[in-house]
mmCIF file of C-alpha atoms and ligand atoms in Angstrom:
data_model
loop_
_atom_site.group_PDB
_atom_site.id
_atom_site.type_symbol
_atom_site.label_atom_id
_atom_site.label_comp_id
_atom_site.label_asym_id
_atom_site.label_seq_id
_atom_site.Cartn_x
_atom_site.Cartn_y
_atom_site.Cartn_z
ATOM 1 C CA MET H 1 -9.328 -12.104 -28.957
ATOM 2 C CA GLY H 2 -6.175 -11.173 -27.113
ATOM 3 C CA ASP H 3 -4.842 -13.064 -24.146
ATOM 4 C CA TYR H 4 -5.447 -10.055 -21.932
ATOM 5 C CA ARG H 5 -7.913 -7.186 -22.132
ATOM 6 C CA ILE H 6 -6.590 -3.799 -21.089
ATOM 7 C CA LEU H 7 -8.728 -0.657 -20.867
ATOM 8 C CA VAL H 8 -6.596 2.416 -21.548
ATOM 9 C CA LEU H 9 -7.836 5.729 -20.106
ATOM 10 C CA PRO H 10 -5.313 8.455 -20.989
ATOM 11 C CA GLY H 11 -7.241 11.442 -19.560
ATOM 12 C CA ASP H 12 -5.912 15.001 -19.780
ATOM 13 C CA GLY H 13 -2.718 17.052 -19.941
ATOM 14 C CA ILE H 14 0.359 14.835 -20.131
ATOM 15 C CA GLY H 15 -1.862 11.787 -19.513
ATOM 16 C CA PRO H 16 -2.176 10.918 -23.228
ATOM 17 C CA GLU H 17 1.571 11.424 -23.906
ATOM 18 C CA VAL H 18 2.763 9.136 -21.150
ATOM 19 C CA THR H 19 -0.033 6.617 -21.644
ATOM 20 C CA ALA H 20 0.974 6.250 -25.309
ATOM 21 C CA GLU H 21 4.399 5.096 -24.083
ATOM 22 C CA GLY H 22 2.760 2.679 -21.643
ATOM 23 C CA VAL H 23 0.812 1.164 -24.542
ATOM 24 C CA ARG H 24 3.999 0.822 -26.598
ATOM 25 C CA ALA H 25 5.642 -0.887 -23.631
ATOM 26 C CA LEU H 26 2.785 -3.409 -23.455
ATOM 27 C CA GLN H 27 3.114 -4.083 -27.167
ATOM 28 C CA THR H 28 6.861 -4.531 -26.811
ATOM 29 C CA VAL H 29 6.360 -6.963 -23.925
ATOM 30 C CA GLY H 30 3.770 -8.799 -26.027
ATOM 31 C CA ALA H 31 6.162 -9.154 -28.958
ATOM 32 C CA ARG H 32 9.048 -10.350 -26.802
ATOM 33 C CA PHE H 33 7.098 -12.774 -24.594
ATOM 34 C CA GLY H 34 4.409 -13.898 -27.039
ATOM 35 C CA HIS H 35 1.287 -12.335 -25.491
ATOM 36 C CA THR H 36 -1.422 -10.362 -27.208
ATOM 37 C CA PHE H 37 -2.990 -7.455 -25.411
ATOM 38 C CA GLU H 38 -6.431 -6.427 -26.589
ATOM 39 C CA LEU H 39 -6.442 -2.696 -25.960
ATOM 40 C CA SER H 40 -9.483 -0.448 -25.889
ATOM 41 C CA GLU H 41 -9.446 3.240 -25.103
ATOM 42 C CA ASP H 42 -11.926 5.765 -23.734
ATOM 43 C CA LEU H 43 -12.128 9.373 -22.594
ATOM 44 C CA VAL H 44 -12.109 10.295 -18.902
ATOM 45 C CA GLY H 45 -11.731 13.509 -16.922
ATOM 46 C CA GLY H 46 -11.807 16.853 -18.668
ATOM 47 C CA ALA H 47 -11.711 15.190 -22.087
ATOM 48 C CA ALA H 48 -14.893 13.282 -21.225
ATOM 49 C CA ILE H 49 -16.530 16.426 -19.832
ATOM 50 C CA ASP H 50 -15.905 18.183 -23.147
ATOM 51 C CA ALA H 51 -17.175 15.256 -25.218
ATOM 52 C CA HIS H 52 -19.971 13.884 -23.039
ATOM 53 C CA GLY H 53 -20.687 16.395 -20.254
ATOM 54 C CA THR H 54 -19.539 13.993 -17.552
ATOM 55 C CA ALA H 55 -16.080 13.042 -16.265
ATOM 56 C CA LEU H 56 -16.792 9.301 -16.182
ATOM 57 C CA ARG H 57 -19.471 7.509 -18.182
ATOM 58 C CA GLN H 58 -21.251 4.360 -17.071
ATOM 59 C CA GLU H 59 -20.047 2.698 -20.329
ATOM 60 C CA THR H 60 -16.471 3.296 -19.207
ATOM 61 C CA ILE H 61 -17.113 1.663 -15.829
ATOM 62 C CA ASP H 62 -18.779 -1.294 -17.557
ATOM 63 C CA ALA H 63 -15.795 -1.685 -19.897
ATOM 64 C CA ALA H 64 -13.422 -1.559 -16.914
ATOM 65 C CA ARG H 65 -15.356 -4.350 -15.197
ATOM 66 C CA LEU H 66 -14.814 -6.579 -18.239
ATOM 67 C CA ALA H 67 -11.111 -5.801 -18.498
ATOM 68 C CA ASP H 68 -8.190 -7.581 -16.849
ATOM 69 C CA ALA H 69 -6.622 -4.234 -15.964
ATOM 70 C CA VAL H 70 -7.033 -0.501 -16.434
ATOM 71 C CA LEU H 71 -4.142 1.761 -17.413
ATOM 72 C CA TRP H 72 -4.837 5.345 -16.331
ATOM 73 C CA GLY H 73 -2.977 8.534 -17.328
ATOM 74 C CA ALA H 74 -4.015 11.623 -15.377
ATOM 75 C CA VAL H 75 -7.017 13.939 -15.194
ATOM 76 C CA GLY H 76 -7.559 17.655 -14.672
ATOM 77 C CA GLY H 77 -6.568 21.022 -16.074
ATOM 78 C CA PRO H 78 -7.200 24.739 -15.589
ATOM 79 C CA GLN H 79 -10.054 24.857 -18.104
ATOM 80 C CA TRP H 80 -12.171 22.605 -15.861
ATOM 81 C CA ASP H 81 -10.993 24.099 -12.579
ATOM 82 C CA ASP H 82 -14.103 25.918 -11.338
ATOM 83 C CA PRO H 83 -14.324 24.624 -7.753
ATOM 84 C CA ARG H 84 -18.063 25.409 -7.742
ATOM 85 C CA GLY H 85 -18.661 23.544 -10.994
ATOM 86 C CA SER H 86 -20.849 20.465 -10.700
ATOM 87 C CA VAL H 87 -18.688 18.423 -13.063
ATOM 88 C CA ARG H 88 -14.965 18.181 -12.329
ATOM 89 C CA PRO H 89 -12.288 15.934 -13.884
ATOM 90 C CA GLU H 90 -11.333 14.493 -10.478
ATOM 91 C CA GLN H 91 -14.784 12.903 -10.264
ATOM 92 C CA ALA H 92 -13.523 10.418 -12.841
ATOM 93 C CA ILE H 93 -10.746 8.967 -10.718
ATOM 94 C CA LEU H 94 -12.751 9.055 -7.489
ATOM 95 C CA GLY H 95 -15.746 7.556 -9.317
ATOM 96 C CA ILE H 96 -13.857 4.670 -10.902
ATOM 97 C CA ARG H 97 -12.083 3.804 -7.627
ATOM 98 C CA ALA H 98 -15.465 3.645 -5.882
ATOM 99 C CA ALA H 99 -17.311 1.862 -8.712
ATOM 100 C CA LEU H 100 -14.674 -0.857 -8.998
ATOM 101 C CA GLY H 101 -14.149 -1.093 -5.226
ATOM 102 C CA LEU H 102 -10.408 -0.479 -5.520
ATOM 103 C CA TRP H 103 -9.718 -0.069 -1.820
ATOM 104 C CA ALA H 104 -5.977 -0.772 -1.712
ATOM 105 C CA ASN H 105 -3.674 1.780 -3.268
ATOM 106 C CA LEU H 106 -0.057 0.591 -3.345
ATOM 107 C CA ARG H 107 2.473 3.370 -3.784
ATOM 108 C CA PRO H 108 6.045 2.075 -3.835
ATOM 109 C CA VAL H 109 8.741 4.684 -3.212
ATOM 110 C CA ARG H 110 12.245 3.600 -4.076
ATOM 111 C CA VAL H 111 15.171 5.910 -4.683
ATOM 112 C CA ASP H 112 17.224 5.035 -7.762
ATOM 113 C CA ALA H 113 20.864 5.176 -6.653
ATOM 114 C CA ALA H 114 21.778 7.192 -9.756
ATOM 115 C CA LEU H 115 19.240 9.860 -8.779
ATOM 116 C CA VAL H 116 20.067 10.496 -5.119
ATOM 117 C CA GLY H 117 21.534 13.831 -6.200
ATOM 118 C CA ASN H 118 18.115 14.900 -7.515
ATOM 119 C CA SER H 119 16.373 15.030 -4.199
ATOM 120 C CA THR H 120 16.450 18.108 -2.008
ATOM 121 C CA LEU H 121 17.507 15.764 0.807
ATOM 122 C CA ARG H 122 21.074 14.750 1.553
ATOM 123 C CA PRO H 123 22.259 11.519 -0.123
ATOM 124 C CA GLU H 124 23.038 9.810 3.195
ATOM 125 C CA VAL H 125 19.389 10.262 4.287
ATOM 126 C CA LEU H 126 18.194 8.607 1.064
ATOM 127 C CA ALA H 127 20.462 5.568 1.048
ATOM 128 C CA GLY H 128 18.363 2.407 1.149
ATOM 129 C CA VAL H 129 14.940 4.059 0.922
ATOM 130 C CA ASP H 130 12.425 1.389 -0.152
ATOM 131 C CA ILE H 131 8.898 2.006 1.135
ATOM 132 C CA VAL H 132 5.501 0.727 0.049
ATOM 133 C CA VAL H 133 2.619 2.852 1.245
ATOM 134 C CA ILE H 134 -0.776 1.161 1.231
ATOM 135 C CA ARG H 135 -3.322 3.950 1.153
ATOM 136 C CA GLU H 136 -6.958 3.040 1.877
ATOM 137 C CA LEU H 137 -8.747 4.336 -1.200
ATOM 138 C CA THR H 138 -12.523 4.021 -1.065
ATOM 139 C CA SER H 139 -13.544 5.351 2.336
ATOM 140 C CA GLY H 140 -12.566 7.997 4.878
ATOM 141 C CA VAL H 141 -13.264 11.680 4.389
ATOM 142 C CA TYR H 142 -13.183 11.302 0.584
ATOM 143 C CA PHE H 143 -16.445 9.357 0.571
ATOM 144 C CA GLY H 144 -18.091 9.793 4.012
ATOM 145 C CA LYS H 145 -21.584 11.289 4.068
ATOM 146 C CA PRO H 146 -22.742 13.954 4.592
ATOM 147 C CA GLN H 147 -20.428 15.832 2.281
ATOM 148 C CA GLU H 148 -22.066 19.093 1.368
ATOM 149 C CA ARG H 149 -22.225 22.847 1.354
ATOM 150 C CA ARG H 150 -25.222 24.538 2.856
ATOM 151 C CA THR H 151 -26.364 27.929 4.056
ATOM 152 C CA ILE H 152 -27.748 28.111 7.580
ATOM 153 C CA GLU H 153 -29.283 31.420 8.665
ATOM 154 C CA GLY H 154 -27.560 33.245 5.855
ATOM 155 C CA ARG H 155 -24.089 31.869 6.645
ATOM 156 C CA ARG H 156 -22.315 29.466 4.281
ATOM 157 C CA GLU H 157 -20.916 26.311 5.794
ATOM 158 C CA ALA H 158 -19.571 22.997 4.546
ATOM 159 C CA VAL H 159 -19.170 19.568 6.031
ATOM 160 C CA ASP H 160 -17.066 16.527 5.169
ATOM 161 C CA THR H 161 -17.366 13.319 7.138
ATOM 162 C CA MET H 162 -14.539 10.971 8.026
ATOM 163 C CA TYR H 163 -15.972 7.457 8.257
ATOM 164 C CA TYR H 164 -14.399 4.019 8.677
ATOM 165 C CA ASN H 165 -15.799 0.639 9.601
ATOM 166 C CA GLU H 166 -13.779 -2.267 10.934
ATOM 167 C CA THR H 167 -14.050 -4.309 7.726
ATOM 168 C CA GLU H 168 -12.412 -1.508 5.738
ATOM 169 C CA VAL H 169 -9.577 -1.227 8.251
ATOM 170 C CA ALA H 170 -9.034 -4.965 8.705
ATOM 171 C CA ARG H 171 -8.483 -5.712 5.012
ATOM 172 C CA VAL H 172 -5.854 -2.973 4.749
ATOM 173 C CA ALA H 173 -4.176 -4.246 7.915
ATOM 174 C CA HIS H 174 -4.000 -7.849 6.642
ATOM 175 C CA LEU H 175 -2.594 -6.693 3.320
ATOM 176 C CA GLY H 176 -0.014 -4.565 5.118
ATOM 177 C CA PHE H 177 1.143 -7.357 7.425
ATOM 178 C CA GLN H 178 1.344 -9.852 4.544
ATOM 179 C CA LEU H 179 3.253 -7.479 2.303
ATOM 180 C CA ALA H 180 5.671 -6.681 5.139
ATOM 181 C CA ARG H 181 6.212 -10.404 5.672
ATOM 182 C CA GLY H 182 7.443 -10.753 2.079
ATOM 183 C CA ARG H 183 9.742 -7.739 2.421
ATOM 184 C CA ARG H 184 11.789 -6.490 5.385
ATOM 185 C CA GLY H 185 9.204 -7.474 8.001
ATOM 186 C CA ARG H 186 8.309 -4.000 9.264
ATOM 187 C CA LEU H 187 4.880 -2.377 9.331
ATOM 188 C CA ALA H 188 4.000 1.155 10.403
ATOM 189 C CA SER H 189 0.351 2.121 10.777
ATOM 190 C CA VAL H 190 -0.242 5.855 10.528
ATOM 191 C CA ASP H 191 -3.196 7.523 12.229
ATOM 192 C CA LYS H 192 -4.248 10.493 14.357
ATOM 193 C CA ALA H 193 -5.514 8.441 17.291
ATOM 194 C CA ASN H 194 -4.869 11.253 19.771
ATOM 195 C CA VAL H 195 -7.689 13.254 18.147
ATOM 196 C CA LEU H 196 -9.903 11.266 15.760
ATOM 197 C CA ASP H 197 -12.367 8.496 16.562
ATOM 198 C CA THR H 198 -11.854 6.953 13.122
ATOM 199 C CA SER H 199 -8.150 6.726 13.960
ATOM 200 C CA ARG H 200 -8.831 5.154 17.358
ATOM 201 C CA LEU H 201 -10.955 2.494 15.640
ATOM 202 C CA TRP H 202 -8.240 2.057 12.988
ATOM 203 C CA ARG H 203 -5.563 1.508 15.637
ATOM 204 C CA GLU H 204 -7.755 -0.823 17.700
ATOM 205 C CA VAL H 205 -8.544 -3.037 14.699
ATOM 206 C CA VAL H 206 -4.913 -3.192 13.539
ATOM 207 C CA MET H 207 -3.775 -4.076 17.083
ATOM 208 C CA GLU H 208 -6.342 -6.906 17.213
ATOM 209 C CA ILE H 209 -4.946 -8.360 13.975
ATOM 210 C CA ARG H 210 -1.326 -7.932 14.932
ATOM 211 C CA PRO H 211 -0.996 -11.190 16.986
ATOM 212 C CA GLN H 212 -1.604 -13.144 13.745
ATOM 213 C CA TYR H 213 1.685 -11.772 12.418
ATOM 214 C CA PRO H 214 4.190 -12.163 15.277
ATOM 215 C CA ASP H 215 7.048 -12.167 12.757
ATOM 216 C CA VAL H 216 6.296 -8.584 11.650
ATOM 217 C CA THR H 217 7.693 -5.667 13.625
ATOM 218 C CA TYR H 218 4.860 -3.226 14.115
ATOM 219 C CA GLU H 219 4.570 0.390 15.200
ATOM 220 C CA ASN H 220 1.813 2.985 15.436
ATOM 221 C CA VAL H 221 2.876 6.414 14.184
ATOM 222 C CA LEU H 222 0.874 9.641 14.422
ATOM 223 C CA VAL H 223 0.466 11.275 11.039
ATOM 224 C CA ASP H 224 2.092 14.576 12.001
ATOM 225 C CA ALA H 225 5.130 12.721 13.320
ATOM 226 C CA MET H 226 5.157 10.591 10.158
ATOM 227 C CA ALA H 227 5.409 13.739 8.026
ATOM 228 C CA MET H 228 8.580 14.503 9.955
ATOM 229 C CA HIS H 229 10.067 10.980 9.966
ATOM 230 C CA LEU H 230 9.606 10.672 6.191
ATOM 231 C CA ILE H 231 12.141 13.382 5.524
ATOM 232 C CA ARG H 232 14.354 12.738 8.520
ATOM 233 C CA ARG H 233 14.783 8.952 8.449
ATOM 234 C CA PRO H 234 12.878 7.556 5.448
ATOM 235 C CA ALA H 235 15.050 4.433 5.200
ATOM 236 C CA ALA H 236 13.614 3.241 8.533
ATOM 237 C CA PHE H 237 10.250 2.418 6.927
ATOM 238 C CA ASP H 238 9.228 -0.674 4.993
ATOM 239 C CA VAL H 239 5.432 -1.045 4.622
ATOM 240 C CA VAL H 240 3.177 1.800 5.742
ATOM 241 C CA ILE H 241 -0.603 1.546 6.016
ATOM 242 C CA THR H 242 -2.836 4.559 6.385
ATOM 243 C CA GLU H 243 -6.273 5.987 5.669
ATOM 244 C CA ASN H 244 -7.262 7.785 2.495
ATOM 245 C CA LEU H 245 -6.479 11.471 3.123
ATOM 246 C CA PHE H 246 -3.344 10.860 5.192
ATOM 247 C CA GLY H 247 -2.117 8.557 2.421
ATOM 248 C CA ASP H 248 -2.791 11.171 -0.239
ATOM 249 C CA ILE H 249 -0.706 13.765 1.581
ATOM 250 C CA LEU H 250 2.108 11.508 2.791
ATOM 251 C CA THR H 251 2.686 9.926 -0.629
ATOM 252 C CA ASP H 252 3.189 13.297 -2.298
ATOM 253 C CA GLU H 253 5.732 14.021 0.401
ATOM 254 C CA ALA H 254 7.357 10.592 0.008
ATOM 255 C CA SER H 255 7.559 11.001 -3.758
ATOM 256 C CA MET H 256 10.017 13.843 -3.255
ATOM 257 C CA LEU H 257 12.481 11.324 -1.848
ATOM 258 C CA ALA H 258 12.685 9.894 -5.365
ATOM 259 C CA GLY H 259 13.539 13.323 -6.752
ATOM 260 C CA SER H 260 10.557 13.667 -9.079
ATOM 261 C CA LEU H 261 6.859 12.829 -9.056
ATOM 262 C CA GLY H 262 7.419 11.589 -12.596
ATOM 263 C CA MET H 263 9.258 8.464 -11.455
ATOM 264 C CA LEU H 264 6.613 6.727 -9.406
ATOM 265 C CA PRO H 265 3.781 4.319 -10.237
ATOM 266 C CA SER H 266 0.783 3.206 -8.227
ATOM 267 C CA ALA H 267 -1.543 0.221 -8.246
ATOM 268 C CA SER H 268 -5.143 0.340 -7.035
ATOM 269 C CA LEU H 269 -6.387 -3.123 -6.176
ATOM 270 C CA ARG H 270 -9.374 -4.788 -4.589
ATOM 271 C CA ALA H 271 -8.140 -8.215 -3.601
ATOM 272 C CA GLY H 272 -7.536 -9.076 0.019
ATOM 273 C CA ALA H 273 -4.332 -10.582 1.358
ATOM 274 C CA GLY H 274 -3.745 -14.037 -0.089
ATOM 275 C CA GLU H 275 -6.384 -13.648 -2.840
ATOM 276 C CA ALA H 276 -5.594 -13.528 -6.551
ATOM 277 C CA THR H 277 -5.279 -9.850 -7.399
ATOM 278 C CA GLY H 278 -7.433 -9.710 -10.517
ATOM 279 C CA LEU H 279 -8.652 -6.384 -11.819
ATOM 280 C CA GLY H 280 -6.541 -3.392 -10.892
ATOM 281 C CA LEU H 281 -6.098 0.195 -12.000
ATOM 282 C CA TYR H 282 -2.590 1.473 -12.620
ATOM 283 C CA GLU H 283 -1.738 5.164 -12.651
ATOM 284 C CA PRO H 284 1.438 7.147 -12.246
ATOM 285 C CA ILE H 285 1.258 9.282 -9.130
ATOM 286 C CA HIS H 286 1.954 12.484 -11.062
ATOM 287 C CA GLY H 287 -0.949 14.641 -12.189
ATOM 288 C CA SER H 288 -1.873 16.005 -15.613
ATOM 289 C CA ALA H 289 0.847 18.717 -15.498
ATOM 290 C CA PRO H 290 -0.961 21.134 -17.850
ATOM 291 C CA ASP H 291 2.055 23.478 -17.836
ATOM 292 C CA ILE H 292 4.111 21.004 -19.869
ATOM 293 C CA ALA H 293 1.346 19.115 -21.692
ATOM 294 C CA GLY H 294 1.735 18.629 -25.425
ATOM 295 C CA GLN H 295 5.470 19.390 -25.446
ATOM 296 C CA GLY H 296 6.657 15.786 -25.401
ATOM 297 C CA ILE H 297 8.929 16.402 -22.420
ATOM 298 C CA ALA H 298 7.059 14.610 -19.630
ATOM 299 C CA ASN H 299 8.819 11.792 -17.813
ATOM 300 C CA PRO H 300 7.290 8.456 -18.948
ATOM 301 C CA ILE H 301 8.962 6.384 -16.211
ATOM 302 C CA GLY H 302 6.091 6.530 -13.706
ATOM 303 C CA MET H 303 3.845 5.167 -16.463
ATOM 304 C CA LEU H 304 6.341 2.503 -17.575
ATOM 305 C CA ARG H 305 6.624 1.339 -13.970
ATOM 306 C CA CYS H 306 2.815 1.195 -13.887
ATOM 307 C CA VAL H 307 2.963 -1.235 -16.793
ATOM 308 C CA ALA H 308 5.315 -3.396 -14.736
ATOM 309 C CA LEU H 309 2.898 -3.346 -11.788
ATOM 310 C CA LEU H 310 -0.005 -4.179 -14.112
ATOM 311 C CA LEU H 311 1.849 -7.167 -15.555
ATOM 312 C CA ARG H 312 2.779 -8.389 -12.074
ATOM 313 C CA HIS H 313 -0.388 -7.821 -10.059
ATOM 314 C CA SER H 314 -3.298 -8.134 -12.479
ATOM 315 C CA LEU H 315 -1.837 -10.519 -15.072
ATOM 316 C CA GLY H 316 0.555 -12.508 -12.882
ATOM 317 C CA LEU H 317 3.375 -12.054 -15.426
ATOM 318 C CA GLU H 318 6.343 -11.697 -13.079
ATOM 319 C CA ALA H 319 9.145 -12.239 -15.600
ATOM 320 C CA GLU H 320 7.606 -9.647 -17.912
ATOM 321 C CA ALA H 321 7.200 -7.163 -15.043
ATOM 322 C CA ALA H 322 10.788 -7.697 -13.977
ATOM 323 C CA ALA H 323 11.964 -7.157 -17.576
ATOM 324 C CA VAL H 324 10.251 -3.764 -17.692
ATOM 325 C CA GLU H 325 11.656 -2.743 -14.315
ATOM 326 C CA ALA H 326 15.161 -3.858 -15.270
ATOM 327 C CA ALA H 327 14.925 -1.906 -18.525
ATOM 328 C CA VAL H 328 13.853 1.232 -16.659
ATOM 329 C CA GLY H 329 16.634 0.796 -14.103
ATOM 330 C CA ALA H 330 19.291 0.287 -16.766
ATOM 331 C CA THR H 331 18.077 3.313 -18.717
ATOM 332 C CA ILE H 332 18.357 5.526 -15.625
ATOM 333 C CA GLU H 333 21.798 4.052 -14.922
ATOM 334 C CA SER H 334 22.850 4.850 -18.480
ATOM 335 C CA GLY H 335 22.362 8.537 -17.695
ATOM 336 C CA LEU H 336 19.286 9.382 -19.768
ATOM 337 C CA ARG H 337 17.281 12.149 -18.099
ATOM 338 C CA THR H 338 14.000 13.850 -18.884
ATOM 339 C CA ALA H 339 13.796 17.520 -17.904
ATOM 340 C CA ASP H 340 12.364 16.849 -14.433
ATOM 341 C CA ILE H 341 15.392 14.753 -13.411
ATOM 342 C CA ALA H 342 18.149 16.394 -15.469
ATOM 343 C CA ALA H 343 20.896 18.152 -13.575
ATOM 344 C CA SER H 344 21.649 21.720 -14.653
ATOM 345 C CA GLY H 345 23.740 21.659 -17.815
ATOM 346 C CA GLU H 346 22.561 18.149 -18.737
ATOM 347 C CA ARG H 347 20.686 17.855 -22.052
ATOM 348 C CA PRO H 348 17.239 16.501 -21.246
ATOM 349 C CA VAL H 349 15.704 13.862 -23.522
ATOM 350 C CA SER H 350 12.099 13.818 -24.702
ATOM 351 C CA THR H 351 9.317 11.530 -23.508
ATOM 352 C CA ARG H 352 9.715 9.457 -26.674
ATOM 353 C CA GLU H 353 13.527 9.223 -26.451
ATOM 354 C CA MET H 354 13.360 8.030 -22.854
ATOM 355 C CA ALA H 355 10.654 5.487 -23.679
ATOM 356 C CA ASP H 356 12.520 4.302 -26.792
ATOM 357 C CA ALA H 357 15.597 3.593 -24.681
ATOM 358 C CA VAL H 358 13.531 1.548 -22.230
ATOM 359 C CA LEU H 359 11.641 -0.321 -24.975
ATOM 360 C CA GLY H 360 14.904 -1.137 -26.736
ATOM 361 C CA ARG H 361 16.092 -2.839 -23.549
ATOM 362 C CA ILE H 362 12.809 -4.730 -23.146
ATOM 363 C CA SER H 363 13.128 -6.112 -26.680
ATOM 364 C CA GLY H 364 16.522 -7.473 -25.613
HETATM 365 C C1 IPM A 1 -4.100 11.129 -6.006
HETATM 366 C C2 IPM A 1 -4.749 12.424 -6.401
HETATM 367 C C3 IPM A 1 -6.257 12.294 -6.302
HETATM 368 C C4 IPM A 1 -6.592 12.007 -4.857
HETATM 369 C C5 IPM A 1 -7.020 13.516 -6.820
HETATM 370 C C6 IPM A 1 -6.703 13.810 -8.268
HETATM 371 C C7 IPM A 1 -8.519 13.374 -6.644
HETATM 372 O O1 IPM A 1 -4.259 13.472 -5.639
HETATM 373 O O2 IPM A 1 -4.390 10.095 -6.645
HETATM 374 O O3 IPM A 1 -3.297 11.132 -5.081
HETATM 375 O O4 IPM A 1 -6.714 12.922 -4.036
HETATM 376 O O5 IPM A 1 -6.755 10.827 -4.540
HETATM 377 MG MG1 MG A 2 -2.655 12.925 -4.371
#
């Protein structure tokens, strides 16, 4: 048996192409540092719907529970897009987050100096951007009940419910304060407390916890204002905590600071502040990109950075994680560009060429 058990769930679209490079990165790390990774693979999302009639099987959840970490590609595609359909690929990612209790979604946004020209924002706005968003991942309007469509007196209506309890808020707050402590000591909590009761509870609970972290500079920011600050003065933020839906929206916005969705990883964890991280799920923040799937041109860097996060958080292999991150950084510095980050006139490299360059640097 290997030292570490990794469940690999490639999913749909470009998911399998980038995940294949993540697997090669793990194998390369194993060869260099003397670890064996026992890899198993399963279908999720649209691929699982086609094969099994459901986006996420119980067997897959059971396998995830026995693993040390889950590496996730992406799910979704136009062929499964019927919004009225009862099975949808997205049920796989929402289902596994809920089943494994992965309540903390860490989304680091850092701008590679060599890529500042790629963003639609001016370089001087991007200098020094280094944010970690902690998005609450298993509650809020994504999971609150009732969530349904119904017809009342012949008229169609729908309801979603935003729900939070203090336990759910407190664990995110503690994680945020502790993470900020190990970084630049700044925490912003994003809510809509001028309108929503869930946000007023969120703010109240975070403010109660705040005195335990007098060394952290703290601010409350309304989500609409945060949307503005993120493109106006992104370098002012360090750690940001927010609820599920706000985090979903703000992290897509924040990803544009880095020039391409293809560059960024995420980690979904379930350990509280100060606890050993244990099982986590690692997925690039990009989607399945069906428009470019199968062409071998997707950017593998988000996935390779996920491998680094997996090594660091779930396996506690810091030197290995740092080696992957350094290899990615050096490859970007060297000028290699996939199509999404190539300047006009620059010859873009393929998924495989980019990954090969990174793996070559990991091997040393
Ligand atoms: C994300 C995605 C998912 C979400 C979708 C695919 C359900 O947008 O991980 O940000 O909304 O959480
Ligand atoms: Mg999203």
